[in-house]
PDB file of C-alpha atoms in Angstrom:
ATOM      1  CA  UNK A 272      -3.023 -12.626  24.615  1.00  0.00           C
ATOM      2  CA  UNK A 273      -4.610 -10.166  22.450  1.00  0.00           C
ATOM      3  CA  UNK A 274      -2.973  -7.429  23.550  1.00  0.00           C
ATOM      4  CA  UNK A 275       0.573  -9.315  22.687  1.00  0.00           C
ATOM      5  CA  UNK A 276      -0.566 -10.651  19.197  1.00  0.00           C
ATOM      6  CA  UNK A 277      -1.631  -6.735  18.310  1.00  0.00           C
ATOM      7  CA  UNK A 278       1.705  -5.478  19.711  1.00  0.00           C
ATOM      8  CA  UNK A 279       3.315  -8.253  18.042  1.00  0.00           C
ATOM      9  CA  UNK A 280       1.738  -7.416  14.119  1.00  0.00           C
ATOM     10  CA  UNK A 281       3.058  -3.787  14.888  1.00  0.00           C
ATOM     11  CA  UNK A 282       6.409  -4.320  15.410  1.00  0.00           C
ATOM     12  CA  UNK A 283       6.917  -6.590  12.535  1.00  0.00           C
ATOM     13  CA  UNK A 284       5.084  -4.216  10.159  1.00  0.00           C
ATOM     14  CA  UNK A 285       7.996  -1.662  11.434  1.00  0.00           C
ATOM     15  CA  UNK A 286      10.412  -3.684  10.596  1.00  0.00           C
ATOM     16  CA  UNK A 287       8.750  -4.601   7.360  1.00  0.00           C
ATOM     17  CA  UNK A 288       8.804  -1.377   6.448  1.00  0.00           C
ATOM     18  CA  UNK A 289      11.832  -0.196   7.960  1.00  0.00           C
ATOM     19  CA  UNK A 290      13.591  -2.796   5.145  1.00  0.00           C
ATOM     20  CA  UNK A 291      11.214  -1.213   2.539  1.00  0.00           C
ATOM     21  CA  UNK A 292      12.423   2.410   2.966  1.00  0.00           C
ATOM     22  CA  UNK A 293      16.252   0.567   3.180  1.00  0.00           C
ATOM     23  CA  UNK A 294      15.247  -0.698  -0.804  1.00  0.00           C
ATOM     24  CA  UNK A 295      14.139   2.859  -1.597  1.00  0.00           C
ATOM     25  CA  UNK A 296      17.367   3.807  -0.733  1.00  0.00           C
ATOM     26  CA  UNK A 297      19.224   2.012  -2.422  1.00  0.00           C
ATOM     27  CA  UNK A 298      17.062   2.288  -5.613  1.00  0.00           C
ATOM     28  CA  UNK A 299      16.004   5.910  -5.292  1.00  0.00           C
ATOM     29  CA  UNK A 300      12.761   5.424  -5.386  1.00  0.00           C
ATOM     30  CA  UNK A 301      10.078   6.088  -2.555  1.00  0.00           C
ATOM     31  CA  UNK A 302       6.697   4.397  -4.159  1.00  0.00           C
ATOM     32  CA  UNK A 303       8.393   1.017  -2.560  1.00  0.00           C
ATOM     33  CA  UNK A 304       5.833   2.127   0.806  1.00  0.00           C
ATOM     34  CA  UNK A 305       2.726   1.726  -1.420  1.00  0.00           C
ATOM     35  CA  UNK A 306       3.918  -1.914  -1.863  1.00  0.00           C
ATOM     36  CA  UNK A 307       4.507  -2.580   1.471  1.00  0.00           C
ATOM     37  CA  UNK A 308       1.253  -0.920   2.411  1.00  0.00           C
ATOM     38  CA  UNK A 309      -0.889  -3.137   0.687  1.00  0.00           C
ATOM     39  CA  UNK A 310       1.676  -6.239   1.050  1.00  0.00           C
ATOM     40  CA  UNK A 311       1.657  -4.910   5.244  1.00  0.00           C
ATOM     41  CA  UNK A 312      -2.240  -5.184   5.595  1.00  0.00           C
ATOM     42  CA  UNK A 313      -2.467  -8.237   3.342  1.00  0.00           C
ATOM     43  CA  UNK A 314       0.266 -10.542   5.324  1.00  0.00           C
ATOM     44  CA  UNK A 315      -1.356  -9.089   8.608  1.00  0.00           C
ATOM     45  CA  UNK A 316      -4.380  -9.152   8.439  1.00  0.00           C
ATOM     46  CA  UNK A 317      -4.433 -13.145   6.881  1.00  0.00           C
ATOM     47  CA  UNK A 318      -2.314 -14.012  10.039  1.00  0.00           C
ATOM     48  CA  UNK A 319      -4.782 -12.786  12.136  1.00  0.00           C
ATOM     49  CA  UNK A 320      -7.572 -14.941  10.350  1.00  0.00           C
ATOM     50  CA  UNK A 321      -5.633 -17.949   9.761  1.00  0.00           C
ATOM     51  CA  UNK A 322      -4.994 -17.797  13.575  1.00  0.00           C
ATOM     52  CA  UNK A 323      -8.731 -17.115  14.797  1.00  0.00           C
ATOM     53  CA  UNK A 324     -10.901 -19.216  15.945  1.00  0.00           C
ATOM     54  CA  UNK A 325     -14.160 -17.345  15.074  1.00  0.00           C
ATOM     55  CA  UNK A 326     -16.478 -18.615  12.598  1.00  0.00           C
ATOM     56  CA  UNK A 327     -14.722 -20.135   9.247  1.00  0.00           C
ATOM     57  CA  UNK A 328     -16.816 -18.726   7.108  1.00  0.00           C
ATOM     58  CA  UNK A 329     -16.566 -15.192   7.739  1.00  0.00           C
ATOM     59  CA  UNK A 330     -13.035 -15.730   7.755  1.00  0.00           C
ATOM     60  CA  UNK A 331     -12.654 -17.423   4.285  1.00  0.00           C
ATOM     61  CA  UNK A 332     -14.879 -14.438   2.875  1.00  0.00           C
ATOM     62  CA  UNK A 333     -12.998 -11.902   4.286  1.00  0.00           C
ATOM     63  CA  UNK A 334      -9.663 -13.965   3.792  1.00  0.00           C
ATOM     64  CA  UNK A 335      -9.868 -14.576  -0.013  1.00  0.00           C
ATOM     65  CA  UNK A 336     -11.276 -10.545  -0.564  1.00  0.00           C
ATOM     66  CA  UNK A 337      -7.822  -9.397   1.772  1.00  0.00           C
ATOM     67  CA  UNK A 338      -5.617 -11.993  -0.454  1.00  0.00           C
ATOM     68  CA  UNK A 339      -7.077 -11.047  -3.975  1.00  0.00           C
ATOM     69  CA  UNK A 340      -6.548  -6.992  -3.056  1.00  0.00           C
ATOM     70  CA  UNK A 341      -3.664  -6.866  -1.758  1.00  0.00           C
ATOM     71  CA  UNK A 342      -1.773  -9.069  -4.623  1.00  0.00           C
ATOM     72  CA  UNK A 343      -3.833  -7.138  -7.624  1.00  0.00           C
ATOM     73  CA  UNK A 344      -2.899  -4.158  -6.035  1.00  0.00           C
ATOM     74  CA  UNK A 345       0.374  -4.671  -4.524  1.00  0.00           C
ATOM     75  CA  UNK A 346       1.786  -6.348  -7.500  1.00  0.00           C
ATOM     76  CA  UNK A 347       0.282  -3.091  -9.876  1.00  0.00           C
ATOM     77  CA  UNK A 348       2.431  -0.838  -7.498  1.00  0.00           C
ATOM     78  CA  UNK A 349       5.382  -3.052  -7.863  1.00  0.00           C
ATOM     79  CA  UNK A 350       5.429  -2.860 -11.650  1.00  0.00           C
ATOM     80  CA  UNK A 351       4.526   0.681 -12.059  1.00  0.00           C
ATOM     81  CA  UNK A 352       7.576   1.446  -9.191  1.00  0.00           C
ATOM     82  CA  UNK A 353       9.848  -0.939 -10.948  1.00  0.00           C
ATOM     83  CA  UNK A 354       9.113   0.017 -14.816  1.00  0.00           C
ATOM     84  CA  UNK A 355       8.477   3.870 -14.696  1.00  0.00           C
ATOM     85  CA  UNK A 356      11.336   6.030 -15.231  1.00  0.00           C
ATOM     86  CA  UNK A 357      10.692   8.617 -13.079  1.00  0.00           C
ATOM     87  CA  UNK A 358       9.446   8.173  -9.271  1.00  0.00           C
ATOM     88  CA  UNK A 359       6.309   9.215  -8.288  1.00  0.00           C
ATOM     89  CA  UNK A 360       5.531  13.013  -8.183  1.00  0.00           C
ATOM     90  CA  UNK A 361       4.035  13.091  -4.751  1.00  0.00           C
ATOM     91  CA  UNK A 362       7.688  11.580  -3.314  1.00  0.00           C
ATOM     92  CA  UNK A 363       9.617  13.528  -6.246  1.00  0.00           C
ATOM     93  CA  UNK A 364       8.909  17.069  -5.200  1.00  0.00           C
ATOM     94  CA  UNK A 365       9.091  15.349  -1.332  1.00  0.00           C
ATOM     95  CA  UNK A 366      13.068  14.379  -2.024  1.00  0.00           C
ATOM     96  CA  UNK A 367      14.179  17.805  -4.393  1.00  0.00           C
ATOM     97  CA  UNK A 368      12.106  20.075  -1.298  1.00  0.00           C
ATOM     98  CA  UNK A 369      14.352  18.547   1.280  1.00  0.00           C
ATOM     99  CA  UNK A 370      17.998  17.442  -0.105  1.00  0.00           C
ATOM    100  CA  UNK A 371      19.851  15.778   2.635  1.00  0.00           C
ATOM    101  CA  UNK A 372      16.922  15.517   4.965  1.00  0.00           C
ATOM    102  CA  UNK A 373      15.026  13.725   2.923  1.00  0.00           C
ATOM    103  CA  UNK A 374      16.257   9.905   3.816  1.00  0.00           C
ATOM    104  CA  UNK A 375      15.133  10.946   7.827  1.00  0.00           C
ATOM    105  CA  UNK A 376      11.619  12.059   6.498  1.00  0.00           C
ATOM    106  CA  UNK A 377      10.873   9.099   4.424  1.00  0.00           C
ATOM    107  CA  UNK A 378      11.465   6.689   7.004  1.00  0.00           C
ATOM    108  CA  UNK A 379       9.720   8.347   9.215  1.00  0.00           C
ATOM    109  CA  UNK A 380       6.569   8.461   6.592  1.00  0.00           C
ATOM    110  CA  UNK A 381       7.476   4.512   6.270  1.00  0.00           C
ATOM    111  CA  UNK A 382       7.165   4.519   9.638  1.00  0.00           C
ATOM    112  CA  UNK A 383       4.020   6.476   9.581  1.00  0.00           C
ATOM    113  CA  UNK A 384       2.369   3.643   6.828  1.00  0.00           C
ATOM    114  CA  UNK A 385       3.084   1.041   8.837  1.00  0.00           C
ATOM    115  CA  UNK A 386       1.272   2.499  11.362  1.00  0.00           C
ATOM    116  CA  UNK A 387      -1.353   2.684   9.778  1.00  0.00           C
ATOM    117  CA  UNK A 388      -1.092  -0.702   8.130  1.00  0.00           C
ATOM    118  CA  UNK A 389      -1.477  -1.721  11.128  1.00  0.00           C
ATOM    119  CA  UNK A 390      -4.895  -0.294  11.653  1.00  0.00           C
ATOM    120  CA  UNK A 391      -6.251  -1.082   8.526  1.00  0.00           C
ATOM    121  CA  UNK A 392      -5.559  -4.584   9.021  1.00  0.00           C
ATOM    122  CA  UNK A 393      -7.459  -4.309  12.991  1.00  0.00           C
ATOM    123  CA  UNK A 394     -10.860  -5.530  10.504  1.00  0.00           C
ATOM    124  CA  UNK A 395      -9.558  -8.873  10.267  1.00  0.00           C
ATOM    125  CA  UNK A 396      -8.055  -9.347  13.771  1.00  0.00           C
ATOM    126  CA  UNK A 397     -12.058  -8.444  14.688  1.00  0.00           C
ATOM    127  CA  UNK A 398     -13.159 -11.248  11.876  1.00  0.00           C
ATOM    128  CA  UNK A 399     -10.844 -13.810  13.886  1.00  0.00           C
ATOM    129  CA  UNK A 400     -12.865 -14.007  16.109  1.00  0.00           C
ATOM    130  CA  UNK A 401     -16.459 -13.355  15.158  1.00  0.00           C
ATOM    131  CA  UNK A 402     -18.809 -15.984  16.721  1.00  0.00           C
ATOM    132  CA  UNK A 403     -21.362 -15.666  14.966  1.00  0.00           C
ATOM    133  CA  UNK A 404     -22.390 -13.816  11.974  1.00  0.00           C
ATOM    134  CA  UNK A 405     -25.196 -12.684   9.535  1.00  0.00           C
ATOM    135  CA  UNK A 406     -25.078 -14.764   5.948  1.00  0.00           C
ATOM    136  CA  UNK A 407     -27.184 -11.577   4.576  1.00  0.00           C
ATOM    137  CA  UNK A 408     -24.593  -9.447   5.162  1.00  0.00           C
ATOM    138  CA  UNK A 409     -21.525 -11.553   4.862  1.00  0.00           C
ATOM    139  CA  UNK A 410     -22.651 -11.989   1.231  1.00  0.00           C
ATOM    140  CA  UNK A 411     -23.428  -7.997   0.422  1.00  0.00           C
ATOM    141  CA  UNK A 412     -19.549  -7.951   1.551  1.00  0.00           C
ATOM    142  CA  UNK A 413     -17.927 -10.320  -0.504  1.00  0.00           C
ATOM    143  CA  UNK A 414     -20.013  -9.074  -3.346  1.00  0.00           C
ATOM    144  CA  UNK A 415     -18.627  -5.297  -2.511  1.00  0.00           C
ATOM    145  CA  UNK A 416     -15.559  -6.239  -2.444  1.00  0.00           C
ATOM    146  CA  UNK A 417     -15.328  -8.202  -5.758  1.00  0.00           C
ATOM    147  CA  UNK A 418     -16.895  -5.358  -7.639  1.00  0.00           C
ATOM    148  CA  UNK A 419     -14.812  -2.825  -6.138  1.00  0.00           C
ATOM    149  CA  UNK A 420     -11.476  -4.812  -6.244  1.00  0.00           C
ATOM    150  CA  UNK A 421     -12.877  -5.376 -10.372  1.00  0.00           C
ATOM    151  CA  UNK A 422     -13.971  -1.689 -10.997  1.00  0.00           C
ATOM    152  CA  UNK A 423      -9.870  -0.264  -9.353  1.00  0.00           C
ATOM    153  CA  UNK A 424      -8.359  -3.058 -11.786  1.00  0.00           C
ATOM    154  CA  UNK A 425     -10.420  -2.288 -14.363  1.00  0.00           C
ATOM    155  CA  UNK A 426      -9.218   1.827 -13.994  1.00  0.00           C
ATOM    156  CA  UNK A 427      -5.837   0.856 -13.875  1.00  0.00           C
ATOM    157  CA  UNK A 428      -5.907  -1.072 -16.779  1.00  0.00           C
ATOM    158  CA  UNK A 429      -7.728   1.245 -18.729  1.00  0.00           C
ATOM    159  CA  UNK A 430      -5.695   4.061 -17.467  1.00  0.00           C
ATOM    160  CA  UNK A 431      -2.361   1.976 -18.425  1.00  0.00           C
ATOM    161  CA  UNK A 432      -3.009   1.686 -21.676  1.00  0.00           C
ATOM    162  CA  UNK A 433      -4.040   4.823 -22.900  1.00  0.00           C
ATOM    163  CA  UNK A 434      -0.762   6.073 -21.137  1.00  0.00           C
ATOM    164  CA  UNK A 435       1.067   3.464 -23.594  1.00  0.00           C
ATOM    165  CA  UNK A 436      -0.438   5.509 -26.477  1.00  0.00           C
ATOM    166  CA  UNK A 437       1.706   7.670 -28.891  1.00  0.00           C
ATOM    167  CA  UNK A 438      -0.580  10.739 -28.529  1.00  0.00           C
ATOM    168  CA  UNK A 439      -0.839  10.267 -24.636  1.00  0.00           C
ATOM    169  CA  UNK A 440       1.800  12.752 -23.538  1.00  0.00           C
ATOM    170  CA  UNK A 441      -0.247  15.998 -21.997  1.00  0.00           C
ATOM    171  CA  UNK A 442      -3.724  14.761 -22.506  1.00  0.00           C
ATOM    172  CA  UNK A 443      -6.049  13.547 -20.262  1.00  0.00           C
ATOM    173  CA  UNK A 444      -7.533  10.074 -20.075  1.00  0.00           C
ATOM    174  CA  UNK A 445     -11.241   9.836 -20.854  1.00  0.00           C
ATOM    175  CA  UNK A 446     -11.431   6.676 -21.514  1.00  0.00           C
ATOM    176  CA  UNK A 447     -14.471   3.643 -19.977  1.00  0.00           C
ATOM    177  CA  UNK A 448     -14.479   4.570 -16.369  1.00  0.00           C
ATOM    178  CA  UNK A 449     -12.051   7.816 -16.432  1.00  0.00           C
ATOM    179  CA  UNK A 450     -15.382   9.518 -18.240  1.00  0.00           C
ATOM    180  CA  UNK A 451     -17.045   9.459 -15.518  1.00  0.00           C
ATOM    181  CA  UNK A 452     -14.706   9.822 -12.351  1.00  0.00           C
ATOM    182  CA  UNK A 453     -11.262  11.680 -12.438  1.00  0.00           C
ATOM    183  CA  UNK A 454     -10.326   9.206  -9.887  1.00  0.00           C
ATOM    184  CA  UNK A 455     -12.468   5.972 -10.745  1.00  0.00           C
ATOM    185  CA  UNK A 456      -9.493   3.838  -8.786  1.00  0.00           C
ATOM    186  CA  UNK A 457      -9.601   5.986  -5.661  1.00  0.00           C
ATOM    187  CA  UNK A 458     -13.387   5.657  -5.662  1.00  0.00           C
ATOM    188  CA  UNK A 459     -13.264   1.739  -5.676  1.00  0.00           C
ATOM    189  CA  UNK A 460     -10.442   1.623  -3.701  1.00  0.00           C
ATOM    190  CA  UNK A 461     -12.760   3.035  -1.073  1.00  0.00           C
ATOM    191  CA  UNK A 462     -16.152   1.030  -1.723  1.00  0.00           C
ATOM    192  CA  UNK A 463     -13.261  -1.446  -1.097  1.00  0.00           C
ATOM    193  CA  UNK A 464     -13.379  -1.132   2.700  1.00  0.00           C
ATOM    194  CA  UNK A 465     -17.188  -0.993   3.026  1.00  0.00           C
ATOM    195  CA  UNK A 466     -16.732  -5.234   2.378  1.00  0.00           C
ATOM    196  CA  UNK A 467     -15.337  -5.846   6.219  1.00  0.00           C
ATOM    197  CA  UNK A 468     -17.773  -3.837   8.573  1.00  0.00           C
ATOM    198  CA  UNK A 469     -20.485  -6.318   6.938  1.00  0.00           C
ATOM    199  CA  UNK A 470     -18.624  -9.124   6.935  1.00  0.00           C
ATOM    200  CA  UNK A 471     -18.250  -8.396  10.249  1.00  0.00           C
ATOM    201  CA  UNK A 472     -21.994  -8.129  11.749  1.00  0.00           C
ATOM    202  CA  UNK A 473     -22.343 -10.308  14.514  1.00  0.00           C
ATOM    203  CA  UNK A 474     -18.711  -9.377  15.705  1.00  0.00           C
ATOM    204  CA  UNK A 475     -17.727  -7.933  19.163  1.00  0.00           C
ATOM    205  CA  UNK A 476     -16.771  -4.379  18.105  1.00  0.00           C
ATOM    206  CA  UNK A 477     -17.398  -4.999  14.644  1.00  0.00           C
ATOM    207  CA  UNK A 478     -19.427  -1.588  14.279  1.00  0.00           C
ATOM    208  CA  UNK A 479     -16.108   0.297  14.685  1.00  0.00           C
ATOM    209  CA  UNK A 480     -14.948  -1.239  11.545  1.00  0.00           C
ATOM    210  CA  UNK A 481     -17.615   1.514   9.743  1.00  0.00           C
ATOM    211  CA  UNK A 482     -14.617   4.165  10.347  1.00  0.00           C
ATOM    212  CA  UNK A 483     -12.183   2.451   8.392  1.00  0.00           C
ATOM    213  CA  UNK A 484     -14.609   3.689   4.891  1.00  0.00           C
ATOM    214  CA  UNK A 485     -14.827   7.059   6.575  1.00  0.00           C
ATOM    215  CA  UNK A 486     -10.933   7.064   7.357  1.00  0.00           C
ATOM    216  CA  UNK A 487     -10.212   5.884   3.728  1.00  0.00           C
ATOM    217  CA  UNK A 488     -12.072   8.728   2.110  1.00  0.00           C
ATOM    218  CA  UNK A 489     -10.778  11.294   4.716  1.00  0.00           C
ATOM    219  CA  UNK A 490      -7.242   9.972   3.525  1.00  0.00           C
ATOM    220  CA  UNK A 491      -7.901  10.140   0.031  1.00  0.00           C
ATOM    221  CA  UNK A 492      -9.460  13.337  -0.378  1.00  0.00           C
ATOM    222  CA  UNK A 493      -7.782  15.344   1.662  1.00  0.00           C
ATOM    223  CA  UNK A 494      -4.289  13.977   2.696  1.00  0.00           C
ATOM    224  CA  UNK A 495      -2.378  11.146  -0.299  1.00  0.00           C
ATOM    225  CA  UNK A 496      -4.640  10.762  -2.670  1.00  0.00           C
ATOM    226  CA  UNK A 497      -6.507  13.514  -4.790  1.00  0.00           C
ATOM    227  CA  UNK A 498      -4.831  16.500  -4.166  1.00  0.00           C
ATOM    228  CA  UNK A 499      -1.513  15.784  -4.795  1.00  0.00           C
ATOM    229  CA  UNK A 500      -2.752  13.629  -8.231  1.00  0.00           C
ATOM    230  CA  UNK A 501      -4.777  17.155  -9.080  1.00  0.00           C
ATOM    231  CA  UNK A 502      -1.956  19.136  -8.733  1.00  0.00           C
ATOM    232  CA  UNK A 503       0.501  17.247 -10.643  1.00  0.00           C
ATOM    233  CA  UNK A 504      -1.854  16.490 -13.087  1.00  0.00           C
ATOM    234  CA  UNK A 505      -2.470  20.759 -13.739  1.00  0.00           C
ATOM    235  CA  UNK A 506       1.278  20.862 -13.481  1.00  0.00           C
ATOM    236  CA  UNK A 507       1.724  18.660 -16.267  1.00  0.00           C
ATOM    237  CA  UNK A 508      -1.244  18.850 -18.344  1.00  0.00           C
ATOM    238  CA  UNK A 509      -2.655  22.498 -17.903  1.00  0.00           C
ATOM    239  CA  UNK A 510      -5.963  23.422 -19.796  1.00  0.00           C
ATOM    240  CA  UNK A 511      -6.985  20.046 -20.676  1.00  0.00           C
ATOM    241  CA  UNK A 512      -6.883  18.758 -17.022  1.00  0.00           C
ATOM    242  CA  UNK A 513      -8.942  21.932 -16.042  1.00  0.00           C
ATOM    243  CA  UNK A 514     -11.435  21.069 -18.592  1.00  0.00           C
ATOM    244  CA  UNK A 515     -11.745  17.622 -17.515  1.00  0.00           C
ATOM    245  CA  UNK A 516     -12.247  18.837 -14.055  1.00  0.00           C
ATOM    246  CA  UNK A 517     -15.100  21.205 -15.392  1.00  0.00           C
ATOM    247  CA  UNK A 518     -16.867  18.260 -16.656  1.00  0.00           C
ATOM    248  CA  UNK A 519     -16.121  14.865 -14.855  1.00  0.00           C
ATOM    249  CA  UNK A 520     -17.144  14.171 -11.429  1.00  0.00           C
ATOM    250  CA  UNK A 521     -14.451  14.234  -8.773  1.00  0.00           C
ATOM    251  CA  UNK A 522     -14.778  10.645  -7.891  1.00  0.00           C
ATOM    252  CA  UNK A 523     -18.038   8.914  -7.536  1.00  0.00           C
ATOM    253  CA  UNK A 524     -19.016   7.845 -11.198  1.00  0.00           C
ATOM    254  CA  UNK A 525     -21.272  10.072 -12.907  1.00  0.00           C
ATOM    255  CA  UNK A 526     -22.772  11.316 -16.050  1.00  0.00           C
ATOM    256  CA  UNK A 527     -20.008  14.058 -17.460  1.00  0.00           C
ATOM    257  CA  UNK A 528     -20.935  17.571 -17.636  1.00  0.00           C
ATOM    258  CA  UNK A 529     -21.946  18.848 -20.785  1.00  0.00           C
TER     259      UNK A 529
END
């Protein structure tokens, strides 16, 4: 039964995403799998906890945290796909490196996401069915999780609008939390995933859920997320990025360098 439900969740998040890379397609743009990433592990994982029949509260906690993240953060990819002019770097240099091969590549990177979608969401098929569970910890979680999923909104919104200002174009934003972190959204984005494994105390295998932090940062730092956003960001704003990376903290939030 498990076994099928898992197997199940994986082929629809192919297909899921198989129609997302289709829209890309059509609209030329390839930041349409960041959406379905966080749309993927948001739909999936609430199936799995709606379906459970572990304890009910550890599945409300962890059900309202999964449904709050993944429409703040889904919907801030939509509009930022949907509104910018020009698609994201990381999938920009992707499509003009490999012409007529690129279509074949980005479905197979869809492919890739929904993958691991799929894992990401494994927390909350764990949560399901959680029979019993600490409220100690439960509550550190939910409170995790609402800071983090505030501190990423509050980045993005801060980063947004100094991006809207006239005297934006080739500076670097220093403003609230960007003084302290270069990437202040990547950083909550990972305190983010600590909210499940302690949710999930008292859960058969819920101690594997501690990878999913370690897999986030391993992601973030090394593969999607900081140094591709480093190396655009020299590309396109030179001496002042390398001065704000002389000063301000790679990404955990600290004092800036004097």
């Amino acid at each position: 039964m498990i076994s099928s439900i898992l197997t199940f969740s994986l082929v629809m998040l192919l297909l899921a995403f198989t129609v997302a890379w289709w829209i890309q397609r059509l609209a030329g743009n390839a930041g349409y799998v960041d959406v379905a990433w966080s749309v993927g592990i948001g739909v999936t994982g609430l199936s799995y906890l709606v379906v459970g029949e572990g304890e009910l509260l550890p599945r409300l906690a962890a059900g309202v945290l999964l449904l709050v993240w993944a429409m703040r953060l889904g919907g801030h990819i939509l509009k930022r796909v949907v509104n910018e002019e020009q698609e994201d770097g990381r999938y920009r240099a992707m499509r003009e490196r490999l012409g007529r091969g690129a279509q074949p590549a980005f479905l197979l990177v869809f492919w890739a996401q929904a993958g691991l979608a799929w894992l990401f969401a494994l927390p909350f098929h764990v949560i399901a069915g959680q029979p019993w569970f600490s409220p100690w910890a439960m509550a550190a979680g939910v409170v995790i999780g609402l800071v983090a999923i505030w501190g990423e909104a509050l980045a993005d919104h801060q980063l947004a609008r100094f991006k809207a200002r006239d005297d934006s174009h080739g500076r670097t934003c220093r403003d609230g939390l960007w003084r302290y972190s270069r990437h202040p959204n990547y950083f909550f984005e990972w305190l983010h995933w600590f909210s499940y494994p302690l949710i999930a105390v008292g859960a058969t295998g819920g101690v594997w859920l501690w990878g999913l932090p370690v897999m986030m940062l391993l992601f973030l730092w090394f593969v999607t997320g900081i140094p591709y956003t480093e190396k655009q960001a020299l590309k396109s704003r030179g001496a002042d990025y390398r001065d704000y990376q002389r000063t301000t903290s790679p990404f955990i939030p600290w004092r800036p360098a004097s």
